[in-house]
Amino acid sequence: MVQKAKILLVDDRPENLLALEAILSALDQTLVRASSGEEALKALLTDDFAVILLDVQMPGMDGFETAAHIKRRERTRDIPIIFLTAINHGPHHTFRGYAAGAVDYISKPFDPWVLRAKVSVFVELYMKNCQLREQAALLRLQLENGQPGRTGAAAQEPAGLLAELSARLAAVEEQAEALTKQLDESADAAAVATAAHLERKLTGLRRALDALEPGAGSGASPLPASS
C-alpha cells in the first residue's frame, strides 16, 4: 500500500482553505489545514510534508515570517513552499517571496489547473525521494545484518537480495527519468533542480549497489545519505 503524501495548506480564511481543498482533492493526497503561521509550524514539528501552500497576508505571523522559520529548521528547510497572495504586488514584493525561500509565487485568483499541476510535480518528487530513502535503508539493514563466511544456500541470499534491490532501484530510476523529461518541457526551474538532486542520489545508490556485486572489488562505495 502506497502511503499518501501530506500537503500543508496555510491560510487564515476558512473559505480559502475550502477552495484549496476542492482544487487539490483530485490529487488524492492528505490535505492538512493550518489557519495561522503558528499552527503551521506546530504541524511541521511532527509530520513530513511534500509541499506547503502558504498565504502571504495573515494576522500575527505573516507568510514571509512563517517561511523564514520553516527554512531555519533543519527538518523542514527543504520542503517546497508556494506562496499564495491576493496583494497587487510589484517586483520588490515578489522578490521578497523568493528571498524567503519560496519555489513559486502565485497571485489570487489563480488558475486551479495550474496550481494543481504545480503541486502534483512536487508531490511526485517527494514520493520518489521516499522510495529512494526506503531502498537505501533496506540496503543498509541487510549489510549490517550480513554474516561473512556463510556457505551453501545461505551464501546465495546476499546475491538474491542485491538482485531484488537492483530491480527496485531500476524501477525508480525509470520513473525519475520520465519525470525529468516531463519537467524539461515545463521549464519550472525549481522543480527541475529538485529532480536533478533526486537523480544524483539515485546515481549514488546505483554505484553502491554495483560495488557490492561479486567481482566488483573488495571495497564498496559509501552509501548515499538518506536525507
Short mmCIF file of C-alpha atoms in Angstrom, two decimals:
data_model
loop_
_atom_site.label_atom_id
_atom_site.label_comp_id
_atom_site.label_asym_id
_atom_site.label_seq_id
_atom_site.Cartn_x
_atom_site.Cartn_y
_atom_site.Cartn_z
CA MET A 1 0.00 0.00 0.00
CA VAL A 2 1.50 3.32 -1.08
CA GLN A 3 1.42 5.95 1.63
CA LYS A 4 -0.13 9.25 0.64
CA ALA A 5 1.87 12.46 0.70
CA LYS A 6 0.81 15.27 3.01
CA ILE A 7 0.19 18.78 1.69
CA LEU A 8 0.07 21.67 4.18
CA LEU A 9 -2.47 24.42 3.43
CA VAL A 10 -1.92 27.62 5.41
CA ASP A 11 -4.49 30.43 5.29
CA ASP A 12 -6.36 32.38 7.98
CA ARG A 13 -9.59 32.41 5.96
CA PRO A 14 -11.67 29.18 6.13
CA GLU A 15 -13.24 29.84 2.71
CA ASN A 16 -9.78 29.93 1.12
CA LEU A 17 -8.85 26.63 2.75
CA LEU A 18 -12.07 25.11 1.44
CA ALA A 19 -11.26 26.34 -2.07
CA LEU A 20 -7.75 24.87 -1.91
CA GLU A 21 -9.12 21.54 -0.71
CA ALA A 22 -11.61 21.48 -3.58
CA ILE A 23 -8.85 22.16 -6.11
CA LEU A 24 -6.36 19.64 -4.71
CA SER A 25 -8.75 16.83 -3.75
CA ALA A 26 -8.30 15.29 -7.22
CA LEU A 27 -4.65 14.54 -6.34
CA ASP A 28 -5.88 12.02 -3.73
CA GLN A 29 -3.28 13.05 -1.13
CA THR A 30 -3.64 14.01 2.53
CA LEU A 31 -4.53 17.70 2.92
CA VAL A 32 -3.68 19.28 6.28
CA ARG A 33 -5.14 22.65 7.32
CA ALA A 34 -3.43 25.40 9.30
CA SER A 35 -5.17 28.71 9.99
CA SER A 36 -2.05 30.60 11.09
CA GLY A 37 1.71 30.59 10.82
CA GLU A 38 2.00 29.34 14.40
CA GLU A 39 -0.36 26.44 13.66
CA ALA A 40 1.63 25.58 10.52
CA LEU A 41 4.92 25.46 12.45
CA LYS A 42 3.30 23.20 15.04
CA ALA A 43 2.14 20.78 12.34
CA LEU A 44 5.64 20.72 10.86
CA LEU A 45 7.09 19.54 14.17
CA THR A 46 5.50 16.10 13.86
CA ASP A 47 4.60 15.47 10.21
CA ASP A 48 6.52 15.37 6.93
CA PHE A 49 5.05 17.31 4.01
CA ALA A 50 5.61 17.17 0.28
CA VAL A 51 4.79 20.84 -0.28
CA ILE A 52 3.39 23.86 1.61
CA LEU A 53 0.85 26.31 0.18
CA LEU A 54 1.31 29.44 2.25
CA ASP A 55 -0.83 32.58 2.26
CA VAL A 56 1.21 35.78 2.47
CA GLN A 57 -1.27 38.02 4.32
CA MET A 58 -2.19 36.61 7.73
CA PRO A 59 -2.69 38.34 11.08
CA GLY A 60 0.16 37.95 13.54
CA MET A 61 2.85 35.89 11.85
CA ASP A 62 2.56 36.55 8.10
CA GLY A 63 3.65 34.22 5.30
CA PHE A 64 7.14 35.70 4.97
CA GLU A 65 7.89 35.27 8.67
CA THR A 66 6.43 31.75 8.68
CA ALA A 67 8.59 30.79 5.71
CA ALA A 68 11.67 32.17 7.45
CA HIS A 69 11.03 29.92 10.47
CA ILE A 70 10.47 26.91 8.19
CA LYS A 71 13.75 27.48 6.34
CA ARG A 72 15.70 27.87 9.60
CA ARG A 73 14.71 24.41 10.81
CA GLU A 74 16.87 21.56 9.56
CA ARG A 75 13.88 19.20 9.48
CA THR A 76 11.79 21.45 7.24
CA ARG A 77 14.23 23.63 5.28
CA ASP A 78 13.94 21.57 2.08
CA ILE A 79 10.13 21.47 1.90
CA PRO A 80 8.96 23.41 -1.19
CA ILE A 81 6.85 26.48 -0.38
CA ILE A 82 4.35 28.00 -2.81
CA PHE A 83 3.25 31.50 -1.75
CA LEU A 84 -0.35 32.50 -2.46
CA THR A 85 -1.23 36.19 -2.32
CA ALA A 86 -4.13 38.50 -3.13
CA ILE A 87 -1.87 41.55 -2.99
CA ASN A 88 -1.37 43.59 -6.15
CA HIS A 89 2.38 43.37 -5.73
CA GLY A 90 5.32 44.74 -7.68
CA PRO A 91 8.72 43.20 -8.43
CA HIS A 92 10.05 44.05 -4.95
CA HIS A 93 7.22 42.18 -3.25
CA THR A 94 7.74 39.15 -5.49
CA PHE A 95 11.48 39.20 -4.82
CA ARG A 96 10.78 39.18 -1.09
CA GLY A 97 8.78 35.98 -1.53
CA TYR A 98 11.57 34.19 -3.38
CA ALA A 99 14.14 35.53 -0.90
CA ALA A 100 12.09 33.95 1.89
CA GLY A 101 12.60 30.57 0.26
CA ALA A 102 9.54 30.12 -1.93
CA VAL A 103 9.78 27.96 -5.05
CA ASP A 104 6.81 29.76 -6.59
CA TYR A 105 4.70 32.87 -6.07
CA ILE A 106 1.09 32.78 -7.30
CA SER A 107 -1.38 35.66 -7.25
CA LYS A 108 -5.06 35.19 -6.45
CA PRO A 109 -7.32 34.49 -8.19
CA PHE A 110 -5.22 31.69 -9.66
CA ASP A 111 -5.94 29.08 -12.30
CA PRO A 112 -6.97 25.89 -10.45
CA TRP A 113 -5.46 23.69 -13.17
CA VAL A 114 -2.10 25.44 -12.98
CA LEU A 115 -1.96 25.24 -9.18
CA ARG A 116 -2.92 21.56 -9.19
CA ALA A 117 -0.27 20.78 -11.81
CA LYS A 118 2.46 22.60 -9.85
CA VAL A 119 1.56 20.84 -6.61
CA SER A 120 1.41 17.43 -8.32
CA VAL A 121 5.01 17.82 -9.54
CA PHE A 122 6.30 18.36 -6.00
CA VAL A 123 4.18 15.50 -4.67
CA GLU A 124 5.67 13.18 -7.27
CA LEU A 125 9.20 14.30 -6.45
CA TYR A 126 8.50 13.73 -2.75
CA MET A 127 7.25 10.20 -3.41
CA LYS A 128 10.36 9.38 -5.46
CA ASN A 129 12.58 10.64 -2.65
CA CYS A 130 10.68 8.47 -0.16
CA GLN A 131 11.21 5.42 -2.37
CA LEU A 132 14.89 6.19 -2.60
CA ARG A 133 15.26 6.51 1.19
CA GLU A 134 13.45 3.21 1.71
CA GLN A 135 15.75 1.40 -0.72
CA ALA A 136 18.85 2.89 0.92
CA ALA A 137 17.59 1.95 4.41
CA LEU A 138 16.85 -1.62 3.31
CA LEU A 139 20.29 -1.98 1.81
CA ARG A 140 21.96 -0.66 4.98
CA LEU A 141 19.91 -3.01 7.15
CA GLN A 142 20.83 -6.05 5.11
CA LEU A 143 24.52 -5.11 5.07
CA GLU A 144 24.56 -4.57 8.84
CA ASN A 145 22.92 -7.96 9.42
CA GLY A 146 25.15 -9.77 6.92
CA GLN A 147 27.35 -12.56 8.21
CA PRO A 148 30.57 -13.28 6.28
CA GLY A 149 31.76 -16.82 5.74
CA ARG A 150 28.39 -18.43 5.06
CA THR A 151 28.21 -21.25 2.53
CA GLY A 152 25.57 -23.05 0.51
CA ALA A 153 22.06 -21.59 0.28
CA ALA A 154 22.87 -19.02 2.97
CA ALA A 155 25.70 -17.64 0.86
CA GLN A 156 23.30 -17.07 -2.04
CA GLU A 157 20.97 -14.82 -0.02
CA PRO A 158 23.03 -11.61 -0.45
CA ALA A 159 23.17 -12.14 -4.22
CA GLY A 160 19.40 -12.58 -4.35
CA LEU A 161 18.90 -9.51 -2.19
CA LEU A 162 21.17 -7.40 -4.40
CA ALA A 163 19.26 -8.54 -7.49
CA GLU A 164 15.96 -7.59 -5.88
CA LEU A 165 17.28 -4.19 -4.76
CA SER A 166 18.75 -3.57 -8.20
CA ALA A 167 15.39 -4.30 -9.83
CA ARG A 168 13.55 -1.99 -7.44
CA LEU A 169 16.09 0.77 -7.98
CA ALA A 170 15.80 0.35 -11.75
CA ALA A 171 12.05 0.97 -11.48
CA VAL A 172 12.64 4.19 -9.50
CA GLU A 173 15.33 5.27 -11.99
CA GLU A 174 12.93 4.74 -14.89
CA GLN A 175 10.22 6.81 -13.19
CA ALA A 176 12.69 9.57 -12.32
CA GLU A 177 13.91 9.71 -15.92
CA ALA A 178 10.35 10.04 -17.22
CA LEU A 179 9.63 12.77 -14.66
CA THR A 180 12.77 14.69 -15.67
CA LYS A 181 11.71 14.62 -19.32
CA GLN A 182 8.30 15.94 -18.33
CA LEU A 183 9.88 18.75 -16.29
CA ASP A 184 12.17 19.70 -19.17
CA GLU A 185 9.05 20.52 -21.14
CA SER A 186 7.51 22.61 -18.36
CA ALA A 187 10.76 24.55 -17.72
CA ASP A 188 9.97 25.02 -14.00
CA ALA A 189 13.46 25.81 -12.71
CA ALA A 190 12.77 24.91 -9.08
CA ALA A 191 11.22 21.55 -9.94
CA VAL A 192 13.99 20.75 -12.42
CA ALA A 193 16.63 21.46 -9.76
CA THR A 194 14.83 19.17 -7.30
CA ALA A 195 14.63 16.42 -9.90
CA ALA A 196 18.35 16.77 -10.64
CA HIS A 197 19.09 16.38 -6.92
CA LEU A 198 17.00 13.19 -6.88
CA GLU A 199 18.88 11.82 -9.88
CA ARG A 200 22.22 12.45 -8.18
CA LYS A 201 21.06 10.48 -5.14
CA LEU A 202 19.86 7.66 -7.39
CA THR A 203 23.25 7.59 -9.10
CA GLY A 204 24.99 7.30 -5.73
CA LEU A 205 22.79 4.39 -4.66
CA ARG A 206 23.34 2.64 -8.00
CA ARG A 207 27.11 2.94 -7.58
CA ALA A 208 26.88 1.49 -4.08
CA LEU A 209 24.89 -1.48 -5.36
CA ASP A 210 27.29 -2.05 -8.25
CA ALA A 211 30.23 -2.05 -5.83
CA LEU A 212 28.61 -4.90 -3.88
CA GLU A 213 28.25 -7.16 -6.90
CA PRO A 214 30.57 -10.20 -6.96
CA GLY A 215 33.85 -9.34 -8.67
CA ALA A 216 33.38 -5.60 -8.12
CA GLY A 217 36.31 -5.42 -5.73
CA SER A 218 36.78 -5.74 -2.01
CA GLY A 219 35.73 -2.19 -1.10
CA ALA A 220 32.20 -0.86 -1.51
CA SER A 221 31.45 2.74 -2.29
CA PRO A 222 29.96 4.74 0.56
CA LEU A 223 26.18 4.66 0.64
CA PRO A 224 24.37 7.89 -0.24
CA ALA A 225 22.88 9.98 2.54
CA SER A 226 19.33 9.09 3.46
CA SER A 227 18.18 12.67 3.75
#
